[in-house]
GROMACS .gro file of C-alpha atoms in nm:
model
  376
    1UNK     CA    1   9.161   3.264   5.154
    2UNK     CA    2   8.989   3.582   5.209
    3UNK     CA    3   9.268   3.624   5.542
    4UNK     CA    4   9.517   3.530   5.344
    5UNK     CA    5   9.512   3.758   5.077
    6UNK     CA    6   9.456   4.018   5.314
    7UNK     CA    7   9.789   3.908   5.488
    8UNK     CA    8   9.978   3.906   5.193
    9UNK     CA    9   9.892   4.262   5.091
   10UNK     CA   10   9.929   4.398   5.483
   11UNK     CA   11  10.290   4.291   5.390
   12UNK     CA   12  10.336   4.449   5.079
   13UNK     CA   13  10.191   4.735   5.181
   14UNK     CA   14  10.438   4.718   5.519
   15UNK     CA   15  10.716   4.669   5.322
   16UNK     CA   16  10.671   4.937   5.055
   17UNK     CA   17  10.615   5.192   5.382
   18UNK     CA   18  10.978   5.046   5.419
   19UNK     CA   19  11.140   5.106   5.160
   20UNK     CA   20  11.007   5.450   5.114
   21UNK     CA   21  11.139   5.526   5.418
   22UNK     CA   22  11.438   5.402   5.362
   23UNK     CA   23  11.467   5.600   5.018
   24UNK     CA   24  11.380   5.894   5.215
   25UNK     CA   25  11.623   5.857   5.431
   26UNK     CA   26  11.899   5.844   5.166
   27UNK     CA   27  11.756   6.171   4.998
   28UNK     CA   28  11.793   6.333   5.317
   29UNK     CA   29  12.160   6.205   5.366
   30UNK     CA   30  12.249   6.265   4.992
   31UNK     CA   31  12.119   6.657   5.040
   32UNK     CA   32  12.292   6.764   5.335
   33UNK     CA   33  12.451   7.054   5.302
   34UNK     CA   34  12.833   6.989   5.384
   35UNK     CA   35  13.066   7.285   5.597
   36UNK     CA   36  13.272   7.466   5.324
   37UNK     CA   37  13.580   7.293   5.424
   38UNK     CA   38  13.412   6.979   5.507
   39UNK     CA   39  13.276   7.073   5.183
   40UNK     CA   40  13.628   7.100   4.973
   41UNK     CA   41  13.797   6.779   5.149
   42UNK     CA   42  13.503   6.543   5.063
   43UNK     CA   43  13.532   6.694   4.681
   44UNK     CA   44  13.912   6.599   4.666
   45UNK     CA   45  13.882   6.249   4.818
   46UNK     CA   46  13.647   6.213   4.568
   47UNK     CA   47  13.847   6.333   4.250
   48UNK     CA   48  14.142   6.127   4.390
   49UNK     CA   49  13.948   5.823   4.408
   50UNK     CA   50  13.829   5.847   4.033
   51UNK     CA   51  14.233   5.900   3.978
   52UNK     CA   52  14.310   5.580   4.126
   53UNK     CA   53  14.056   5.392   3.905
   54UNK     CA   54  14.172   5.508   3.621
   55UNK     CA   55  14.542   5.502   3.684
   56UNK     CA   56  14.607   5.222   3.423
   57UNK     CA   57  14.324   5.338   3.169
   58UNK     CA   58  14.235   5.117   2.910
   59UNK     CA   59  14.567   4.953   2.897
   60UNK     CA   60  14.625   4.529   2.978
   61UNK     CA   61  14.932   4.633   3.145
   62UNK     CA   62  15.156   4.500   2.855
   63UNK     CA   63  15.557   4.528   2.850
   64UNK     CA   64  15.601   4.693   2.458
   65UNK     CA   65  15.747   5.073   2.432
   66UNK     CA   66  15.447   5.160   2.237
   67UNK     CA   67  15.215   5.072   2.550
   68UNK     CA   68  15.404   5.234   2.817
   69UNK     CA   69  15.464   5.508   2.619
   70UNK     CA   70  15.082   5.556   2.553
   71UNK     CA   71  15.015   5.531   2.951
   72UNK     CA   72  15.219   5.805   2.996
   73UNK     CA   73  15.007   6.041   2.781
   74UNK     CA   74  14.667   5.916   2.920
   75UNK     CA   75  14.806   5.961   3.277
   76UNK     CA   76  14.767   6.366   3.191
   77UNK     CA   77  14.526   6.385   2.917
   78UNK     CA   78  14.213   6.538   2.846
   79UNK     CA   79  14.074   6.211   2.837
   80UNK     CA   80  14.134   6.082   3.168
   81UNK     CA   81  14.051   6.444   3.316
   82UNK     CA   82  13.719   6.401   3.189
   83UNK     CA   83  13.641   6.062   3.307
   84UNK     CA   84  13.739   6.158   3.645
   85UNK     CA   85  13.499   6.447   3.623
   86UNK     CA   86  13.189   6.235   3.524
   87UNK     CA   87  13.193   6.021   3.839
   88UNK     CA   88  13.320   6.287   4.029
   89UNK     CA   89  13.069   6.267   4.396
   90UNK     CA   90  12.898   5.929   4.249
   91UNK     CA   91  13.089   5.763   4.551
   92UNK     CA   92  12.973   6.017   4.780
   93UNK     CA   93  12.670   5.928   5.024
   94UNK     CA   94  12.625   6.246   5.234
   95UNK     CA   95  12.616   6.530   5.101
   96UNK     CA   96  12.631   6.397   4.723
   97UNK     CA   97  12.404   6.697   4.597
   98UNK     CA   98  12.619   7.005   4.716
   99UNK     CA   99  12.928   6.792   4.595
  100UNK     CA  100  12.809   6.785   4.265
  101UNK     CA  101  12.677   7.161   4.232
  102UNK     CA  102  12.986   7.259   4.368
  103UNK     CA  103  13.203   7.020   4.134
  104UNK     CA  104  13.033   7.208   3.828
  105UNK     CA  105  13.124   7.540   3.940
  106UNK     CA  106  13.505   7.456   4.031
  107UNK     CA  107  13.537   7.264   3.724
  108UNK     CA  108  13.773   7.548   3.572
  109UNK     CA  109  13.989   7.533   3.933
  110UNK     CA  110  14.047   7.155   3.874
  111UNK     CA  111  14.140   7.180   3.493
  112UNK     CA  112  14.344   7.478   3.607
  113UNK     CA  113  14.555   7.179   3.829
  114UNK     CA  114  14.517   6.932   3.587
  115UNK     CA  115  14.707   7.121   3.346
  116UNK     CA  116  14.924   7.329   3.537
  117UNK     CA  117  14.987   7.193   3.916
  118UNK     CA  118  14.998   6.824   3.953
  119UNK     CA  119  15.317   6.893   4.128
  120UNK     CA  120  15.110   7.018   4.427
  121UNK     CA  121  14.866   6.780   4.677
  122UNK     CA  122  14.505   6.896   4.509
  123UNK     CA  123  14.389   6.963   4.867
  124UNK     CA  124  14.670   7.215   4.964
  125UNK     CA  125  14.632   7.348   4.634
  126UNK     CA  126  14.212   7.389   4.590
  127UNK     CA  127  14.092   7.408   4.950
  128UNK     CA  128  14.364   7.603   5.122
  129UNK     CA  129  14.508   7.801   4.870
  130UNK     CA  130  14.261   7.904   4.588
  131UNK     CA  131  13.847   7.855   4.738
  132UNK     CA  132  14.085   7.931   5.088
  133UNK     CA  133  13.808   7.725   5.271
  134UNK     CA  134  14.053   7.542   5.504
  135UNK     CA  135  14.376   7.559   5.691
  136UNK     CA  136  14.677   7.382   5.718
  137UNK     CA  137  14.652   7.123   5.999
  138UNK     CA  138  14.687   7.305   6.342
  139UNK     CA  139  14.597   7.634   6.206
  140UNK     CA  140  14.251   7.743   6.252
  141UNK     CA  141  14.030   8.103   6.149
  142UNK     CA  142  14.026   8.344   5.880
  143UNK     CA  143  14.398   8.388   5.860
  144UNK     CA  144  14.482   8.073   5.951
  145UNK     CA  145  14.674   8.099   6.257
  146UNK     CA  146  14.871   7.844   6.432
  147UNK     CA  147  14.675   7.662   6.718
  148UNK     CA  148  14.790   7.672   7.094
  149UNK     CA  149  15.094   7.485   7.152
  150UNK     CA  150  15.183   7.419   6.744
  151UNK     CA  151  15.399   7.269   6.659
  152UNK     CA  152  15.517   7.013   6.893
  153UNK     CA  153  15.235   7.027   7.131
  154UNK     CA  154  14.900   7.136   7.033
  155UNK     CA  155  14.674   7.155   7.362
  156UNK     CA  156  14.970   6.945   7.543
  157UNK     CA  157  14.845   6.687   7.317
  158UNK     CA  158  14.521   6.642   7.594
  159UNK     CA  159  14.309   6.810   7.364
  160UNK     CA  160  14.147   6.961   7.046
  161UNK     CA  161  14.174   7.318   6.902
  162UNK     CA  162  13.895   7.431   6.804
  163UNK     CA  163  13.858   7.514   6.406
  164UNK     CA  164  14.205   7.300   6.366
  165UNK     CA  165  14.210   7.286   5.914
  166UNK     CA  166  13.932   7.525   5.886
  167UNK     CA  167  13.884   7.871   5.862
  168UNK     CA  168  13.650   7.860   6.155
  169UNK     CA  169  13.660   7.839   6.566
  170UNK     CA  170  13.881   8.051   6.784
  171UNK     CA  171  14.244   7.811   6.841
  172UNK     CA  172  14.105   7.783   7.147
  173UNK     CA  173  14.192   7.425   7.356
  174UNK     CA  174  13.909   7.170   7.412
  175UNK     CA  175  14.036   6.949   7.670
  176UNK     CA  176  13.971   6.566   7.657
  177UNK     CA  177  13.810   6.372   7.963
  178UNK     CA  178  14.023   6.494   8.284
  179UNK     CA  179  14.210   6.777   8.165
  180UNK     CA  180  14.195   7.133   8.235
  181UNK     CA  181  14.368   7.476   8.172
  182UNK     CA  182  14.393   7.685   7.834
  183UNK     CA  183  14.657   7.420   7.713
  184UNK     CA  184  14.492   7.127   7.873
  185UNK     CA  185  14.808   7.110   8.100
  186UNK     CA  186  14.658   7.040   8.383
  187UNK     CA  187  14.409   6.781   8.557
  188UNK     CA  188  14.062   6.865   8.611
  189UNK     CA  189  13.839   6.799   8.934
  190UNK     CA  190  13.833   6.417   9.011
  191UNK     CA  191  14.147   6.338   8.841
  192UNK     CA  192  14.487   6.348   8.962
  193UNK     CA  193  14.850   6.333   8.770
  194UNK     CA  194  14.962   6.013   8.786
  195UNK     CA  195  15.216   6.045   8.570
  196UNK     CA  196  15.432   6.370   8.427
  197UNK     CA  197  15.764   6.453   8.203
  198UNK     CA  198  15.822   6.730   8.039
  199UNK     CA  199  15.611   6.660   7.728
  200UNK     CA  200  15.372   6.415   7.895
  201UNK     CA  201  15.107   6.438   8.133
  202UNK     CA  202  14.875   6.182   8.236
  203UNK     CA  203  14.582   6.271   8.435
  204UNK     CA  204  14.400   5.929   8.600
  205UNK     CA  205  14.032   5.953   8.765
  206UNK     CA  206  14.030   5.974   9.151
  207UNK     CA  207  13.850   5.673   9.281
  208UNK     CA  208  13.477   5.656   9.338
  209UNK     CA  209  13.477   5.767   9.715
  210UNK     CA  210  13.622   6.126   9.656
  211UNK     CA  211  13.430   6.393   9.650
  212UNK     CA  212  13.617   6.687   9.414
  213UNK     CA  213  14.035   6.642   9.388
  214UNK     CA  214  14.240   6.373   9.533
  215UNK     CA  215  14.644   6.270   9.524
  216UNK     CA  216  14.586   5.929   9.478
  217UNK     CA  217  14.415   5.638   9.296
  218UNK     CA  218  14.265   5.447   9.594
  219UNK     CA  219  14.082   5.613   9.902
  220UNK     CA  220  14.367   5.493  10.170
  221UNK     CA  221  14.562   5.693  10.372
  222UNK     CA  222  14.966   5.611  10.279
  223UNK     CA  223  15.129   5.793  10.534
  224UNK     CA  224  15.070   6.167  10.538
  225UNK     CA  225  14.925   6.132  10.170
  226UNK     CA  226  14.555   6.081  10.153
  227UNK     CA  227  14.401   5.957   9.818
  228UNK     CA  228  14.077   6.143   9.904
  229UNK     CA  229  14.070   6.495  10.007
  230UNK     CA  230  13.704   6.463  10.138
  231UNK     CA  231  13.448   6.193  10.078
  232UNK     CA  232  13.148   6.171   9.934
  233UNK     CA  233  12.788   6.116  10.105
  234UNK     CA  234  12.762   5.748  10.186
  235UNK     CA  235  13.179   5.748  10.286
  236UNK     CA  236  13.320   5.785  10.592
  237UNK     CA  237  13.666   5.965  10.636
  238UNK     CA  238  13.876   5.706  10.838
  239UNK     CA  239  14.212   5.830  10.940
  240UNK     CA  240  14.327   5.427  10.905
  241UNK     CA  241  14.156   5.329  10.574
  242UNK     CA  242  14.097   5.730  10.419
  243UNK     CA  243  13.688   5.674  10.275
  244UNK     CA  244  13.535   5.387  10.410
  245UNK     CA  245  13.182   5.246  10.245
  246UNK     CA  246  12.919   5.312  10.510
  247UNK     CA  247  12.651   5.025  10.518
  248UNK     CA  248  12.316   5.192  10.507
  249UNK     CA  249  12.150   4.851  10.526
  250UNK     CA  250  12.298   4.781  10.912
  251UNK     CA  251  12.113   5.097  11.094
  252UNK     CA  252  12.272   5.172  11.442
  253UNK     CA  253  11.979   5.358  11.544
  254UNK     CA  254  11.686   5.082  11.423
  255UNK     CA  255  11.591   5.331  11.188
  256UNK     CA  256  11.591   5.044  10.842
  257UNK     CA  257  11.593   5.236  10.469
  258UNK     CA  258  11.361   4.961  10.370
  259UNK     CA  259  10.968   4.885  10.360
  260UNK     CA  260  10.877   4.613  10.546
  261UNK     CA  261  10.828   4.377  10.213
  262UNK     CA  262  11.188   4.489  10.094
  263UNK     CA  263  11.508   4.396  10.190
  264UNK     CA  264  11.835   4.643  10.179
  265UNK     CA  265  12.145   4.573   9.957
  266UNK     CA  266  12.459   4.779  10.034
  267UNK     CA  267  12.645   4.909   9.740
  268UNK     CA  268  12.961   5.185   9.720
  269UNK     CA  269  12.830   5.504   9.831
  270UNK     CA  270  12.453   5.393   9.849
  271UNK     CA  271  12.210   5.167   9.886
  272UNK     CA  272  11.914   5.002   9.727
  273UNK     CA  273  11.579   4.857   9.818
  274UNK     CA  274  11.465   4.528   9.587
  275UNK     CA  275  11.127   4.356   9.674
  276UNK     CA  276  11.107   4.006   9.890
  277UNK     CA  277  10.977   3.677   9.790
  278UNK     CA  278  10.627   3.677   9.726
  279UNK     CA  279  10.597   3.397  10.001
  280UNK     CA  280  10.758   3.648  10.229
  281UNK     CA  281  10.572   3.855  10.522
  282UNK     CA  282  10.918   4.044  10.569
  283UNK     CA  283  11.273   3.911  10.465
  284UNK     CA  284  11.647   3.952  10.463
  285UNK     CA  285  11.741   3.864  10.173
  286UNK     CA  286  11.595   3.732   9.825
  287UNK     CA  287  11.416   3.356   9.810
  288UNK     CA  288  11.165   3.205  10.011
  289UNK     CA  289  11.451   3.079  10.229
  290UNK     CA  290  11.501   3.406  10.383
  291UNK     CA  291  11.201   3.508  10.470
  292UNK     CA  292  11.151   3.662  10.856
  293UNK     CA  293  10.798   3.449  10.826
  294UNK     CA  294  10.574   3.316  10.578
  295UNK     CA  295  10.309   3.527  10.402
  296UNK     CA  296   9.937   3.381  10.493
  297UNK     CA  297   9.882   3.112  10.306
  298UNK     CA  298  10.250   2.969  10.301
  299UNK     CA  299  10.384   2.780  10.575
  300UNK     CA  300  10.759   2.719  10.707
  301UNK     CA  301  10.872   2.321  10.544
  302UNK     CA  302  11.267   2.304  10.530
  303UNK     CA  303  11.383   2.639  10.595
  304UNK     CA  304  11.170   2.746  10.288
  305UNK     CA  305  10.804   2.936  10.274
  306UNK     CA  306  10.569   2.666  10.057
  307UNK     CA  307  10.198   2.709   9.950
  308UNK     CA  308  10.006   2.575  10.298
  309UNK     CA  309   9.718   2.373  10.300
  310UNK     CA  310   9.422   2.591  10.261
  311UNK     CA  311   9.139   2.652  10.485
  312UNK     CA  312   8.979   2.361  10.273
  313UNK     CA  313   9.164   2.125  10.434
  314UNK     CA  314   9.149   2.231  10.805
  315UNK     CA  315   8.886   2.286  11.052
  316UNK     CA  316   8.555   2.384  10.949
  317UNK     CA  317   8.614   2.373  10.592
  318UNK     CA  318   8.799   1.997  10.615
  319UNK     CA  319   8.515   1.909  10.807
  320UNK     CA  320   8.243   2.049  10.540
  321UNK     CA  321   8.426   1.898  10.285
  322UNK     CA  322   8.389   1.546  10.429
  323UNK     CA  323   8.033   1.614  10.451
  324UNK     CA  324   7.956   1.681  10.099
  325UNK     CA  325   8.189   1.388   9.956
  326UNK     CA  326   7.897   1.212  10.236
  327UNK     CA  327   7.623   1.352  10.105
  328UNK     CA  328   7.714   1.267   9.710
  329UNK     CA  329   7.752   0.907   9.819
  330UNK     CA  330   7.421   0.888  10.002
  331UNK     CA  331   7.230   1.054   9.666
  332UNK     CA  332   7.407   0.815   9.461
  333UNK     CA  333   7.340   0.482   9.675
  334UNK     CA  334   6.941   0.676   9.663
  335UNK     CA  335   6.937   0.675   9.301
  336UNK     CA  336   7.132   0.348   9.261
  337UNK     CA  337   6.760   0.169   9.461
  338UNK     CA  338   6.540   0.318   9.134
  339UNK     CA  339   6.782   0.340   8.863
  340UNK     CA  340   7.125   0.121   8.874
  341UNK     CA  341   7.259   0.226   8.556
  342UNK     CA  342   7.218   0.640   8.578
  343UNK     CA  343   7.332   0.570   8.943
  344UNK     CA  344   7.659   0.398   8.789
  345UNK     CA  345   7.727   0.682   8.592
  346UNK     CA  346   7.697   0.931   8.863
  347UNK     CA  347   7.896   0.723   9.094
  348UNK     CA  348   8.185   0.734   8.830
  349UNK     CA  349   8.156   1.127   8.814
  350UNK     CA  350   8.172   1.155   9.201
  351UNK     CA  351   8.490   0.926   9.255
  352UNK     CA  352   8.650   1.153   8.969
  353UNK     CA  353   8.519   1.443   9.178
  354UNK     CA  354   8.684   1.353   9.507
  355UNK     CA  355   8.967   1.234   9.351
  356UNK     CA  356   9.074   1.590   9.118
  357UNK     CA  357   8.972   1.755   9.468
  358UNK     CA  358   9.191   1.599   9.691
  359UNK     CA  359   9.488   1.602   9.480
  360UNK     CA  360   9.409   1.997   9.388
  361UNK     CA  361   9.391   2.089   9.804
  362UNK     CA  362   9.701   1.828   9.859
  363UNK     CA  363   9.924   2.019   9.607
  364UNK     CA  364   9.844   2.367   9.665
  365UNK     CA  365   9.612   2.412   9.335
  366UNK     CA  366   9.335   2.540   9.476
  367UNK     CA  367   9.542   2.837   9.641
  368UNK     CA  368   9.687   2.949   9.360
  369UNK     CA  369   9.399   2.974   9.174
  370UNK     CA  370   9.189   3.130   9.458
  371UNK     CA  371   9.510   3.396   9.449
  372UNK     CA  372   9.511   3.460   9.062
  373UNK     CA  373   9.156   3.512   9.078
  374UNK     CA  374   9.205   3.737   9.368
  375UNK     CA  375   9.486   3.933   9.169
  376UNK     CA  376   9.258   4.027   8.906
   0.00000   0.00000   0.00000
């Protein structure tokens, strides 16, 4: 009963700890400070969501002209604005506190837009024109300058403009992986031009064997053009096949790269050493069928290294064992002369001992047990 109560209390404390930690994490997320443009965008998105939720108001969707007229009045009414304002930022998770405090500061801006500028997009009007925290798309910096390549090919379509849409950044292109240059209009080192026209450049990764630049996808030589200009370590340049993998596991000098109890596995441009099977004393692959020779305590049977007979079943060990059995039988016979009942019990126990011992020796159980104890 005491143990059950202890585990129940331990479970309750664990659940409370997890719940507290979860609430703390949510609180941290809500209290995050957002960047100026992100803050304005978040607030506008929340306001627009409020407009969607209040679009139908409290009307049931009847067909009467009176109800339609009331709906049109409600659409731009102060009542609807207040409803939206009361729920503003409640749907925001990350930076909710920052959003709510800013909504209070900007309430007069929102009311001004609601009453006089609904013909303009709220984001463009508020974030770009009024508070000046954001820029139009593909513009950057305090003066909202156009990004490189504007308007049709910003960063050649292969990167992004630093500060895009915000009053931050320097307008430089941050190229996607595989592209380089001020306008991201070149292939980076390790990539080659796989397609190009007047408006589009496609760069693809060089073959794994290439050390640096390449002109084609593969490592091979096509007429005069070679895929790799230079091969990485672990590869060999061939005039006919380009970069060919060097099989480090085949050593012409006789210097095998792995230790005696490991075997080598070749990989592209490299190799790895893996441990031999425990039954092996040296090996050339994985498993008891790939041993150079069997480890002590194991014998080769059907091309497999398997548990061999222990010293107890061979030579001096075997002789000693049989003498022990004989001694037990003689002792039982002597006891039988004085007390047949006790001798019978002892005889049964000796028989069980001999049977179990021979079974364990025959199946290799003794060897396994000794190996386990020696490992400890």
